[in-house]
Amino acid sequence: MAQSKALSSYASLNFHCRNRDGLHYNHKPSSTQKSIASFQALGAKWSDLRGCALSGRTRNVLQTRCKRAIQAVLSSDAKLETNEATKSKGLRGQLNKVVLAYSGGLDTSVIVPWLRENYGCEVVCFTADVGQGLKELEGLEEKAKASGACQLVVKDLKEEFVRDYIFPCLRAGAIYERKYLLGTSMARPVIAKAMVDVAKEVGADAVAHGCTGKGNDQVRFELTFFALNPELNVVAPWREWDIKGREDAIEYAKKHNVPVPVTKKSIYSRDRNLWHLSHEGDILEDPANEPKKDMYMMSVDPEDAPNQPEFVEIGIESGLPISVNGKKLSPASLLSELNEIGGRHGIGRIDMVENRLVGMKSRGVYETPGGSILFTAARELESLTLDRETMQVKDSLALKYAELVYAGRWFDPLRESMDAFMEKITEKTTGSVTLKLYKGSVSVTSRTSPNSLYRQDISSFESGQIYDQADAAGFIRLYGLPMKVRAMLEKGI
């Protein structure tokens, strides 16, 4: 995921927040000014920004249009020259404005000047908040500006992510290759969709991402771009540039006066959102190696989990979770609550070797505490509400559903049609499930539904009027007739 910060040759800045889905940073240019003051305190605490509409035309203070004021110290000494590449055709062609998926790391920081140099364009950086944590959102404005971006757009997509992407996959029972709960796969289309929206808002003619040519994410981003706006140009620097690794990127950054991020580089490649945290790289590249204990971040080691189990009740309505322990919560809040509960009991650790879409195998370790709890609850409730034939068809379609999501085909008509089936088939899946969490395990202790197909008066070993055990004899003779005929043929009877 890539995000960009505002570096432009403008002195007047306007910040807009249209709704609770996110913050839209936007500034209006001055045709005569070539410098911009530096916001050094703006990224200090992201929670102070969320939901606020900011406007600033003075040198010292930006006044909030909500109930709190945020002071941004402006540095009048920071003078940044306009990149001449934006005035003419770049080395590889000419684009007007590019929306870049921006994270603030080394790769996306050097992509900003690379785009300006090679395509002669303005760069609008975009950051999506999908629950990766406040720490990863801090200081993005300053970083993007220092890299040469003209604008930063940040949107809070957490509720949309859980409601419109995670919950449909949960309802469908979509699991890729027996284990993977699709954490990264579900996040990419919601981010890419927002990028298409931002491109329309700012008048961009292209979008760009920092995905490598070996991974799945490049496909997920670009298929979403194709589906939602086929007229947008797509730039993927990792498939074009001569930068081969971290050292090359650092040298490029120095050459273009881009401050190299000083954060300590993790030995693992990680992706975090509200659903999961993935780990790849380093010793994990050898499937024979056991993950190190200190690698995990969302969950405690099951050996160190509490010695007493914890019981949690999940309320479900029409196949979708609505409450935890009787308390109704929004989708994002519900998942956050279960992540905390599951994490302290070591729930949701998955170690797998998967088949990437591009053809190679890769080894990844995933932490999905809240998601593992929800999948168990949904499956257990369906054991009451779905008949045998329906359950078998649903399970078979879930495999294809997961494959489509993994392959980046979220906006494919086939997935959308399958989702309509899943919604219809689970409309009676309402009730509650109580689970016991203990040292990494999740087990069901109770399941109830007003629409349960389970009848104790039928299932009981006691005789009843609805089911006459003598009827089984005729059923068995008819059901087994093909096997009996085959055996008679083989024996010459």
CSV table of C-alpha atoms in Angstrom, one decimal:
chain,number,residue,atom,x,y,z
A,1,MET,CA,0.0,0.0,0.0
A,2,ALA,CA,1.4,3.3,-1.0
A,3,GLN,CA,0.7,6.7,0.4
A,4,SER,CA,2.0,10.2,-0.4
A,5,LYS,CA,2.6,13.4,1.3
A,6,ALA,CA,2.3,16.9,0.2
A,7,LEU,CA,5.2,18.6,-1.2
A,8,SER,CA,4.3,21.3,-3.6
A,9,SER,CA,5.4,24.7,-4.5
A,10,TYR,CA,2.3,26.3,-2.9
A,11,ALA,CA,2.1,28.5,0.2
A,12,SER,CA,-1.6,28.3,0.8
A,13,LEU,CA,-3.0,25.0,2.1
A,14,ASN,CA,-6.6,23.8,2.5
A,15,PHE,CA,-7.4,20.6,4.4
A,16,HIS,CA,-10.8,19.0,3.8
A,17,CYS,CA,-12.7,16.3,5.6
A,18,ARG,CA,-15.8,15.4,3.8
A,19,ASN,CA,-17.1,12.6,6.0
A,20,ARG,CA,-16.2,10.0,8.5
A,21,ASP,CA,-14.7,7.7,5.8
A,22,GLY,CA,-11.5,9.7,5.8
A,23,LEU,CA,-9.5,12.9,5.5
A,24,HIS,CA,-8.9,14.5,2.2
A,25,TYR,CA,-5.9,16.8,2.1
A,26,ASN,CA,-6.0,19.3,-0.7
A,27,HIS,CA,-4.1,22.6,-1.4
A,28,LYS,CA,-4.7,25.2,-4.0
A,29,PRO,CA,-1.7,26.4,-5.9
A,30,SER,CA,-0.2,29.8,-6.2
A,31,SER,CA,1.2,30.4,-9.6
A,32,THR,CA,4.0,32.6,-8.4
A,33,GLN,CA,5.3,30.9,-5.3
A,34,LYS,CA,7.9,28.1,-5.5
A,35,SER,CA,8.2,27.1,-1.8
A,36,ILE,CA,6.2,25.4,0.8
A,37,ALA,CA,6.3,25.5,4.6
A,38,SER,CA,6.9,22.2,6.3
A,39,PHE,CA,4.3,20.7,8.7
A,40,GLN,CA,6.4,19.1,11.4
A,41,ALA,CA,3.9,18.4,14.0
A,42,LEU,CA,0.9,17.4,11.9
A,43,GLY,CA,1.6,13.7,12.0
A,44,ALA,CA,2.3,13.5,15.7
A,45,LYS,CA,-1.0,12.1,16.7
A,46,TRP,CA,-3.3,10.7,14.0
A,47,SER,CA,-6.3,10.4,16.3
A,48,ASP,CA,-6.3,14.1,16.7
A,49,LEU,CA,-6.9,14.5,12.9
A,50,ARG,CA,-9.5,11.9,12.2
A,51,GLY,CA,-12.9,13.4,11.7
A,52,CYS,CA,-11.7,17.0,11.7
A,53,ALA,CA,-11.9,19.5,8.9
A,54,LEU,CA,-8.8,21.7,8.9
A,55,SER,CA,-8.2,24.9,7.1
A,56,GLY,CA,-5.0,26.9,7.2
A,57,ARG,CA,-4.0,30.2,5.5
A,58,THR,CA,-1.8,31.6,8.3
A,59,ARG,CA,1.8,30.7,9.0
A,60,ASN,CA,1.5,29.4,12.5
A,61,VAL,CA,-1.8,27.7,13.3
A,62,LEU,CA,-4.3,25.6,11.5
A,63,GLN,CA,-7.8,26.0,13.1
A,64,THR,CA,-10.0,23.0,13.2
A,65,ARG,CA,-13.6,23.2,12.1
A,66,CYS,CA,-14.5,20.6,14.6
A,67,LYS,CA,-14.2,20.8,18.4
A,68,ARG,CA,-10.4,20.7,18.7
A,69,ALA,CA,-7.6,22.7,17.4
A,70,ILE,CA,-4.4,21.3,16.0
A,71,GLN,CA,-1.3,23.4,15.9
A,72,ALA,CA,1.0,22.9,13.0
A,73,VAL,CA,4.4,24.5,13.2
A,74,LEU,CA,5.3,25.9,9.9
A,75,SER,CA,9.0,26.2,9.0
A,76,SER,CA,9.5,29.3,6.8
A,77,ASP,CA,13.1,28.3,6.3
A,78,ALA,CA,12.4,25.2,4.3
A,79,LYS,CA,12.8,26.1,0.6
A,80,LEU,CA,12.1,23.5,-2.0
A,81,GLU,CA,12.8,24.0,-5.6
A,82,THR,CA,10.2,23.0,-8.2
A,83,ASN,CA,11.2,19.8,-10.0
A,84,GLU,CA,11.8,20.8,-13.6
A,85,ALA,CA,10.5,17.4,-14.7
A,86,THR,CA,7.0,18.5,-13.9
A,87,LYS,CA,7.2,21.2,-16.6
A,88,SER,CA,8.1,18.9,-19.5
A,89,LYS,CA,7.8,15.4,-20.8
A,90,GLY,CA,9.5,12.9,-18.6
A,91,LEU,CA,12.1,10.3,-19.6
A,92,ARG,CA,9.4,7.7,-20.3
A,93,GLY,CA,6.5,9.8,-21.3
A,94,GLN,CA,4.1,12.4,-20.1
A,95,LEU,CA,1.3,12.1,-17.5
A,96,ASN,CA,-0.5,14.9,-15.9
A,97,LYS,CA,-1.1,13.7,-12.3
A,98,VAL,CA,-0.6,10.3,-10.7
A,99,VAL,CA,-2.2,8.9,-7.5
A,100,LEU,CA,0.3,6.8,-5.8
A,101,ALA,CA,-0.4,4.2,-3.1
A,102,TYR,CA,1.9,5.5,-0.4
A,103,SER,CA,3.2,4.0,2.9
A,104,GLY,CA,6.0,6.3,3.8
A,105,GLY,CA,8.7,3.6,3.6
A,106,LEU,CA,11.8,3.7,1.5
A,107,ASP,CA,10.3,2.2,-1.7
A,108,THR,CA,7.3,4.5,-1.9
A,109,SER,CA,9.4,7.5,-0.9
A,110,VAL,CA,11.7,7.1,-3.9
A,111,ILE,CA,8.7,6.3,-6.2
A,112,VAL,CA,7.6,9.9,-5.9
A,113,PRO,CA,10.6,11.6,-7.5
A,114,TRP,CA,11.0,8.7,-9.9
A,115,LEU,CA,7.4,9.3,-11.2
A,116,ARG,CA,8.2,13.1,-11.6
A,117,GLU,CA,11.4,12.4,-13.3
A,118,ASN,CA,10.1,9.7,-15.7
A,119,TYR,CA,6.6,10.9,-16.4
A,120,GLY,CA,6.8,14.7,-15.8
A,121,CYS,CA,3.8,14.5,-13.5
A,122,GLU,CA,2.5,15.8,-10.2
A,123,VAL,CA,2.2,13.0,-7.6
A,124,VAL,CA,-0.7,12.8,-5.2
A,125,CYS,CA,0.0,10.3,-2.5
A,126,PHE,CA,-2.8,8.2,-1.0
A,127,THR,CA,-2.9,6.4,2.3
A,128,ALA,CA,-5.7,4.1,3.4
A,129,ASP,CA,-6.3,3.4,7.0
A,130,VAL,CA,-7.4,-0.2,7.0
A,131,GLY,CA,-6.4,-0.8,10.7
A,132,GLN,CA,-2.7,-1.1,10.3
A,133,GLY,CA,-2.2,1.0,13.5
A,134,LEU,CA,-1.6,4.7,14.4
A,135,LYS,CA,2.2,4.2,14.4
A,136,GLU,CA,2.3,3.5,10.6
A,137,LEU,CA,0.2,6.7,9.9
A,138,GLU,CA,2.4,9.1,12.0
A,139,GLY,CA,4.5,11.6,10.1
A,140,LEU,CA,3.2,10.7,6.6
A,141,GLU,CA,2.6,14.3,5.7
A,142,GLU,CA,6.2,15.4,6.3
A,143,LYS,CA,7.6,12.3,4.6
A,144,ALA,CA,5.5,12.7,1.5
A,145,LYS,CA,6.2,16.4,1.2
A,146,ALA,CA,10.0,15.8,1.5
A,147,SER,CA,9.8,13.2,-1.3
A,148,GLY,CA,8.2,15.7,-3.7
A,149,ALA,CA,4.5,15.0,-3.6
A,150,CYS,CA,2.1,17.8,-4.2
A,151,GLN,CA,-0.7,16.4,-2.1
A,152,LEU,CA,-1.6,13.8,0.5
A,153,VAL,CA,-5.0,12.1,0.8
A,154,VAL,CA,-5.7,9.9,3.8
A,155,LYS,CA,-9.0,8.0,4.1
A,156,ASP,CA,-10.3,6.0,7.0
A,157,LEU,CA,-11.6,2.8,5.4
A,158,LYS,CA,-11.8,0.5,8.4
A,159,GLU,CA,-15.6,0.2,8.6
A,160,GLU,CA,-16.0,-0.2,4.9
A,161,PHE,CA,-13.2,-2.8,4.8
A,162,VAL,CA,-14.9,-5.0,7.5
A,163,ARG,CA,-18.5,-4.4,6.4
A,164,ASP,CA,-18.2,-4.7,2.6
A,165,TYR,CA,-15.2,-7.0,2.2
A,166,ILE,CA,-14.4,-9.1,5.3
A,167,PHE,CA,-17.9,-9.9,6.3
A,168,PRO,CA,-19.0,-11.1,2.9
A,169,CYS,CA,-15.9,-13.5,2.8
A,170,LEU,CA,-16.8,-14.7,6.3
A,171,ARG,CA,-20.4,-15.3,5.2
A,172,ALA,CA,-19.2,-17.2,2.2
A,173,GLY,CA,-16.8,-19.3,4.3
A,174,ALA,CA,-14.0,-18.4,1.9
A,175,ILE,CA,-10.6,-19.9,2.9
A,176,TYR,CA,-7.8,-20.2,0.4
A,177,GLU,CA,-5.9,-23.5,0.3
A,178,ARG,CA,-7.4,-24.8,3.5
A,179,LYS,CA,-5.8,-22.2,5.8
A,180,TYR,CA,-5.4,-18.7,4.5
A,181,LEU,CA,-8.2,-16.3,5.7
A,182,LEU,CA,-7.4,-13.8,2.9
A,183,GLY,CA,-6.3,-10.9,5.0
A,184,THR,CA,-4.2,-9.1,2.4
A,185,SER,CA,-6.4,-10.3,-0.5
A,186,MET,CA,-9.4,-8.5,0.9
A,187,ALA,CA,-7.6,-5.3,1.7
A,188,ARG,CA,-6.2,-4.6,-1.7
A,189,PRO,CA,-9.5,-4.0,-3.6
A,190,VAL,CA,-10.9,-1.6,-1.0
A,191,ILE,CA,-7.6,0.4,-1.2
A,192,ALA,CA,-7.6,0.3,-5.0
A,193,LYS,CA,-11.2,1.4,-5.2
A,194,ALA,CA,-10.5,4.4,-3.0
A,195,MET,CA,-7.5,5.3,-5.3
A,196,VAL,CA,-9.9,5.3,-8.3
A,197,ASP,CA,-12.2,7.6,-6.4
A,198,VAL,CA,-9.3,9.9,-5.4
A,199,ALA,CA,-8.1,10.0,-9.0
A,200,LYS,CA,-11.4,11.3,-10.0
A,201,GLU,CA,-11.5,13.9,-7.2
A,202,VAL,CA,-8.1,15.3,-8.0
A,203,GLY,CA,-8.3,15.0,-11.8
A,204,ALA,CA,-5.5,12.4,-12.1
A,205,ASP,CA,-5.0,10.5,-15.3
A,206,ALA,CA,-3.0,7.7,-13.8
A,207,VAL,CA,-2.5,5.5,-10.6
A,208,ALA,CA,0.7,3.9,-9.4
A,209,HIS,CA,1.6,1.2,-6.8
A,210,GLY,CA,4.8,-0.1,-5.3
A,211,CYS,CA,4.1,-3.8,-5.6
A,212,THR,CA,6.9,-6.0,-6.9
A,213,GLY,CA,6.6,-8.1,-10.1
A,214,LYS,CA,6.8,-11.3,-8.1
A,215,GLY,CA,3.8,-10.9,-5.9
A,216,ASN,CA,0.0,-11.2,-5.9
A,217,ASP,CA,-0.7,-7.6,-5.0
A,218,GLN,CA,0.1,-6.1,-8.4
A,219,VAL,CA,-2.7,-8.2,-9.8
A,220,ARG,CA,-5.1,-7.3,-7.1
A,221,PHE,CA,-4.5,-3.5,-7.5
A,222,GLU,CA,-4.6,-3.5,-11.3
A,223,LEU,CA,-7.6,-5.7,-11.8
A,224,THR,CA,-9.5,-3.3,-9.5
A,225,PHE,CA,-8.3,-0.3,-11.6
A,226,PHE,CA,-9.4,-2.1,-14.8
A,227,ALA,CA,-12.8,-2.9,-13.4
A,228,LEU,CA,-13.6,0.5,-12.0
A,229,ASN,CA,-11.9,2.9,-14.5
A,230,PRO,CA,-10.4,1.3,-17.5
A,231,GLU,CA,-9.3,4.7,-18.8
A,232,LEU,CA,-6.7,5.2,-16.0
A,233,ASN,CA,-3.1,4.7,-16.9
A,234,VAL,CA,-1.3,2.3,-14.5
A,235,VAL,CA,2.4,2.7,-13.5
A,236,ALA,CA,4.2,0.0,-11.7
A,237,PRO,CA,7.8,1.2,-11.1
A,238,TRP,CA,9.1,-2.1,-9.9
A,239,ARG,CA,8.4,-3.5,-13.4
A,240,GLU,CA,10.2,-0.6,-15.1
A,241,TRP,CA,13.0,0.9,-13.1
A,242,ASP,CA,16.6,-0.2,-12.6
A,243,ILE,CA,16.4,-0.2,-8.8
A,244,LYS,CA,17.1,-3.8,-7.7
A,245,GLY,CA,17.1,-3.6,-4.0
A,246,ARG,CA,17.4,-1.5,-0.8
A,247,GLU,CA,20.9,-0.2,-1.5
A,248,ASP,CA,19.9,1.0,-5.0
A,249,ALA,CA,16.8,2.7,-3.5
A,250,ILE,CA,18.9,4.5,-0.9
A,251,GLU,CA,21.4,5.8,-3.5
A,252,TYR,CA,18.5,7.0,-5.7
A,253,ALA,CA,17.0,8.8,-2.7
A,254,LYS,CA,20.3,10.6,-1.9
A,255,LYS,CA,20.7,11.6,-5.5
A,256,HIS,CA,17.3,13.2,-5.5
A,257,ASN,CA,17.6,14.7,-2.0
A,258,VAL,CA,14.9,12.5,-0.6
A,259,PRO,CA,15.3,11.9,3.1
A,260,VAL,CA,15.8,8.1,3.7
A,261,PRO,CA,13.3,6.9,6.3
A,262,VAL,CA,15.3,6.3,9.6
A,263,THR,CA,13.0,3.6,10.9
A,264,LYS,CA,14.7,0.3,11.6
A,265,LYS,CA,14.0,-2.1,8.7
A,266,SER,CA,12.3,-5.3,9.8
A,267,ILE,CA,13.9,-8.6,8.8
A,268,TYR,CA,10.4,-9.7,7.8
A,269,SER,CA,8.1,-8.5,5.2
A,270,ARG,CA,4.8,-7.7,7.0
A,271,ASP,CA,1.4,-6.6,6.0
A,272,ARG,CA,-1.0,-5.5,8.8
A,273,ASN,CA,-4.7,-4.6,8.8
A,274,LEU,CA,-7.7,-5.0,11.0
A,275,TRP,CA,-8.1,-8.6,9.9
A,276,HIS,CA,-4.6,-10.0,10.2
A,277,LEU,CA,-0.9,-9.6,10.3
A,278,SER,CA,1.3,-11.5,7.8
A,279,HIS,CA,5.0,-12.4,8.0
A,280,GLU,CA,7.2,-13.4,5.2
A,281,GLY,CA,11.0,-13.5,4.5
A,282,ASP,CA,14.2,-14.2,6.4
A,283,ILE,CA,14.2,-17.7,8.0
A,284,LEU,CA,10.6,-18.2,6.9
A,285,GLU,CA,11.8,-18.6,3.3
A,286,ASP,CA,12.9,-22.1,4.3
A,287,PRO,CA,9.8,-24.2,5.1
A,288,ALA,CA,11.8,-26.4,7.4
A,289,ASN,CA,12.5,-23.5,9.8
A,290,GLU,CA,10.2,-23.0,12.8
A,291,PRO,CA,9.2,-19.3,13.3
A,292,LYS,CA,10.9,-17.4,16.1
A,293,LYS,CA,8.9,-16.8,19.1
A,294,ASP,CA,9.5,-13.0,19.1
A,295,MET,CA,8.2,-12.7,15.5
A,296,TYR,CA,4.5,-12.7,16.5
A,297,MET,CA,2.9,-9.3,17.3
A,298,MET,CA,-0.9,-9.8,17.5
A,299,SER,CA,-1.0,-12.9,19.7
A,300,VAL,CA,0.9,-14.3,22.7
A,301,ASP,CA,2.5,-17.7,22.5
A,302,PRO,CA,-0.1,-20.3,23.4
A,303,GLU,CA,2.3,-21.7,26.0
A,304,ASP,CA,2.3,-18.3,27.7
A,305,ALA,CA,-1.5,-17.7,27.4
A,306,PRO,CA,-3.7,-17.7,30.6
A,307,ASN,CA,-4.1,-21.0,32.3
A,308,GLN,CA,-7.9,-20.4,32.6
A,309,PRO,CA,-10.1,-20.6,29.5
A,310,GLU,CA,-12.2,-17.6,28.4
A,311,PHE,CA,-15.7,-18.0,27.0
A,312,VAL,CA,-17.0,-15.6,24.3
A,313,GLU,CA,-20.5,-15.4,22.8
A,314,ILE,CA,-20.8,-14.3,19.2
A,315,GLY,CA,-24.2,-13.1,18.0
A,316,ILE,CA,-24.9,-13.6,14.3
A,317,GLU,CA,-27.8,-12.3,12.1
A,318,SER,CA,-28.3,-13.6,8.6
A,319,GLY,CA,-24.8,-15.0,8.5
A,320,LEU,CA,-23.0,-11.8,9.7
A,321,PRO,CA,-21.7,-11.2,13.2
A,322,ILE,CA,-23.4,-8.4,15.1
A,323,SER,CA,-22.4,-8.7,18.8
A,324,VAL,CA,-19.8,-9.9,21.3
A,325,ASN,CA,-21.0,-11.2,24.7
A,326,GLY,CA,-24.4,-9.6,24.1
A,327,LYS,CA,-22.9,-6.2,23.2
A,328,LYS,CA,-23.8,-4.9,19.7
A,329,LEU,CA,-20.9,-3.3,17.9
A,330,SER,CA,-20.0,-1.8,14.5
A,331,PRO,CA,-18.2,-4.2,12.2
A,332,ALA,CA,-14.7,-2.7,12.8
A,333,SER,CA,-15.3,-2.3,16.5
A,334,LEU,CA,-16.5,-5.9,16.8
A,335,LEU,CA,-13.4,-7.2,15.0
A,336,SER,CA,-11.1,-5.1,17.1
A,337,GLU,CA,-12.7,-6.5,20.3
A,338,LEU,CA,-12.2,-10.1,19.1
A,339,ASN,CA,-8.6,-9.4,18.0
A,340,GLU,CA,-7.8,-8.3,21.6
A,341,ILE,CA,-9.6,-11.3,23.2
A,342,GLY,CA,-8.2,-13.8,20.8
A,343,GLY,CA,-4.7,-12.4,20.8
A,344,ARG,CA,-4.3,-12.8,24.6
A,345,HIS,CA,-5.1,-16.5,24.2
A,346,GLY,CA,-2.8,-17.2,21.3
A,347,ILE,CA,-5.7,-17.8,18.8
A,348,GLY,CA,-5.3,-17.6,15.0
A,349,ARG,CA,-1.7,-18.5,14.2
A,350,ILE,CA,-1.4,-20.1,10.8
A,351,ASP,CA,1.8,-21.3,9.1
A,352,MET,CA,1.4,-22.4,5.5
A,353,VAL,CA,3.1,-22.8,2.1
A,354,GLU,CA,0.7,-21.4,-0.5
A,355,ASN,CA,0.6,-21.2,-4.2
A,356,ARG,CA,0.9,-17.6,-5.4
A,357,LEU,CA,-1.1,-16.5,-8.4
A,358,VAL,CA,2.0,-15.8,-10.4
A,359,GLY,CA,3.0,-19.5,-10.2
A,360,MET,CA,5.6,-19.8,-7.4
A,361,LYS,CA,5.1,-21.2,-3.9
A,362,SER,CA,5.7,-19.0,-0.9
A,363,ARG,CA,5.8,-19.6,2.8
A,364,GLY,CA,3.9,-17.2,5.1
A,365,VAL,CA,2.9,-17.0,8.7
A,366,TYR,CA,-0.4,-15.3,9.6
A,367,GLU,CA,-2.0,-14.0,12.8
A,368,THR,CA,-5.7,-13.7,12.5
A,369,PRO,CA,-7.1,-14.0,16.1
A,370,GLY,CA,-10.5,-12.3,15.7
A,371,GLY,CA,-11.0,-13.8,12.2
A,372,SER,CA,-10.4,-17.3,13.5
A,373,ILE,CA,-13.0,-16.9,16.2
A,374,LEU,CA,-15.6,-15.6,13.7
A,375,PHE,CA,-15.0,-18.3,11.2
A,376,THR,CA,-15.5,-21.0,13.9
A,377,ALA,CA,-18.7,-19.3,15.2
A,378,ALA,CA,-20.2,-18.9,11.7
A,379,ARG,CA,-19.5,-22.5,10.8
A,380,GLU,CA,-20.9,-23.9,14.0
A,381,LEU,CA,-24.2,-21.9,13.6
A,382,GLU,CA,-24.6,-23.1,10.0
A,383,SER,CA,-24.5,-26.7,11.4
A,384,LEU,CA,-28.0,-25.8,12.8
A,385,THR,CA,-29.4,-23.8,10.0
A,386,LEU,CA,-28.3,-25.4,6.7
A,387,ASP,CA,-29.4,-28.8,5.4
A,388,ARG,CA,-27.0,-31.3,4.0
A,389,GLU,CA,-27.3,-30.5,0.3
A,390,THR,CA,-27.2,-26.7,0.8
A,391,MET,CA,-24.1,-27.0,3.0
A,392,GLN,CA,-22.3,-29.1,0.5
A,393,VAL,CA,-23.1,-26.7,-2.4
A,394,LYS,CA,-22.1,-23.7,-0.2
A,395,ASP,CA,-18.8,-25.4,0.7
A,396,SER,CA,-17.9,-26.2,-2.9
A,397,LEU,CA,-18.7,-22.6,-4.0
A,398,ALA,CA,-16.7,-21.2,-1.1
A,399,LEU,CA,-13.5,-22.7,-2.6
A,400,LYS,CA,-14.1,-20.8,-5.9
A,401,TYR,CA,-15.1,-17.7,-4.0
A,402,ALA,CA,-11.8,-17.8,-2.1
A,403,GLU,CA,-9.9,-18.4,-5.3
A,404,LEU,CA,-11.4,-15.3,-7.0
A,405,VAL,CA,-10.7,-13.1,-4.0
A,406,TYR,CA,-7.1,-14.3,-3.7
A,407,ALA,CA,-6.6,-13.6,-7.5
A,408,GLY,CA,-7.8,-10.1,-7.2
A,409,ARG,CA,-11.2,-10.6,-8.9
A,410,TRP,CA,-13.3,-8.9,-6.3
A,411,PHE,CA,-15.2,-6.9,-8.8
A,412,ASP,CA,-15.7,-9.8,-11.2
A,413,PRO,CA,-19.4,-10.5,-12.0
A,414,LEU,CA,-18.9,-14.1,-11.0
A,415,ARG,CA,-17.8,-13.2,-7.4
A,416,GLU,CA,-20.7,-10.7,-7.1
A,417,SER,CA,-23.2,-13.3,-8.3
A,418,MET,CA,-21.8,-15.9,-5.9
A,419,ASP,CA,-22.1,-13.3,-3.1
A,420,ALA,CA,-25.8,-12.9,-3.9
A,421,PHE,CA,-26.2,-16.7,-3.5
A,422,MET,CA,-24.3,-16.6,-0.2
A,423,GLU,CA,-26.5,-13.8,1.1
A,424,LYS,CA,-29.7,-15.7,0.2
A,425,ILE,CA,-28.5,-19.1,1.5
A,426,THR,CA,-27.6,-17.7,4.9
A,427,GLU,CA,-30.6,-15.5,5.5
A,428,LYS,CA,-31.8,-17.9,8.2
A,429,THR,CA,-28.4,-18.3,9.8
A,430,THR,CA,-29.3,-16.2,12.9
A,431,GLY,CA,-28.5,-17.1,16.5
A,432,SER,CA,-25.5,-17.2,18.9
A,433,VAL,CA,-22.5,-19.4,19.4
A,434,THR,CA,-20.4,-19.6,22.6
A,435,LEU,CA,-16.8,-20.6,22.2
A,436,LYS,CA,-14.1,-21.5,24.7
A,437,LEU,CA,-10.6,-20.0,24.1
A,438,TYR,CA,-7.7,-21.8,25.7
A,439,LYS,CA,-4.0,-21.7,24.8
A,440,GLY,CA,-4.4,-21.3,21.1
A,441,SER,CA,-7.5,-23.5,20.6
A,442,VAL,CA,-11.1,-22.5,19.8
A,443,SER,CA,-13.9,-25.0,20.7
A,444,VAL,CA,-17.6,-24.6,20.7
A,445,THR,CA,-19.6,-25.0,23.9
A,446,SER,CA,-23.0,-23.8,22.8
A,447,ARG,CA,-25.0,-23.0,19.7
A,448,THR,CA,-28.6,-21.8,19.4
A,449,SER,CA,-30.8,-20.5,16.6
A,450,PRO,CA,-34.5,-19.7,16.3
A,451,ASN,CA,-34.2,-21.2,12.8
A,452,SER,CA,-32.5,-24.4,13.9
A,453,LEU,CA,-33.3,-27.5,11.8
A,454,TYR,CA,-32.2,-29.7,14.7
A,455,ARG,CA,-35.1,-31.4,16.4
A,456,GLN,CA,-34.5,-33.2,19.6
A,457,ASP,CA,-37.7,-35.1,19.3
A,458,ILE,CA,-36.5,-36.6,16.0
A,459,SER,CA,-32.8,-37.0,16.9
A,460,SER,CA,-33.5,-38.7,20.2
A,461,PHE,CA,-32.8,-42.5,20.5
A,462,GLU,CA,-36.3,-42.7,22.0
A,463,SER,CA,-39.1,-43.8,19.7
A,464,GLY,CA,-41.2,-41.0,18.2
A,465,GLN,CA,-44.1,-40.5,15.9
A,466,ILE,CA,-42.2,-38.4,13.3
A,467,TYR,CA,-39.4,-41.0,12.7
A,468,ASP,CA,-40.2,-44.7,12.7
A,469,GLN,CA,-37.0,-46.7,12.9
A,470,ALA,CA,-38.6,-49.6,11.0
A,471,ASP,CA,-38.7,-47.3,7.9
A,472,ALA,CA,-34.9,-47.5,7.7
A,473,ALA,CA,-35.0,-51.1,6.4
A,474,GLY,CA,-36.7,-50.1,3.2
A,475,PHE,CA,-34.6,-47.0,2.8
A,476,ILE,CA,-31.4,-49.0,3.1
A,477,ARG,CA,-32.5,-51.6,0.5
A,478,LEU,CA,-33.3,-48.9,-2.0
A,479,TYR,CA,-30.3,-46.8,-1.3
A,480,GLY,CA,-28.0,-49.8,-1.5
A,481,LEU,CA,-29.6,-51.4,-4.6
A,482,PRO,CA,-26.9,-50.3,-7.1
A,483,MET,CA,-24.2,-51.9,-4.9
A,484,LYS,CA,-26.2,-55.0,-4.5
A,485,VAL,CA,-26.8,-55.4,-8.3
A,486,ARG,CA,-23.0,-54.9,-9.0
A,487,ALA,CA,-22.1,-57.6,-6.5
A,488,MET,CA,-24.7,-60.0,-7.9
A,489,LEU,CA,-23.2,-59.5,-11.4
A,490,GLU,CA,-19.7,-60.2,-10.2
A,491,LYS,CA,-20.7,-63.3,-8.5
A,492,GLY,CA,-22.9,-64.6,-11.4
A,493,ILE,CA,-26.1,-64.5,-9.4
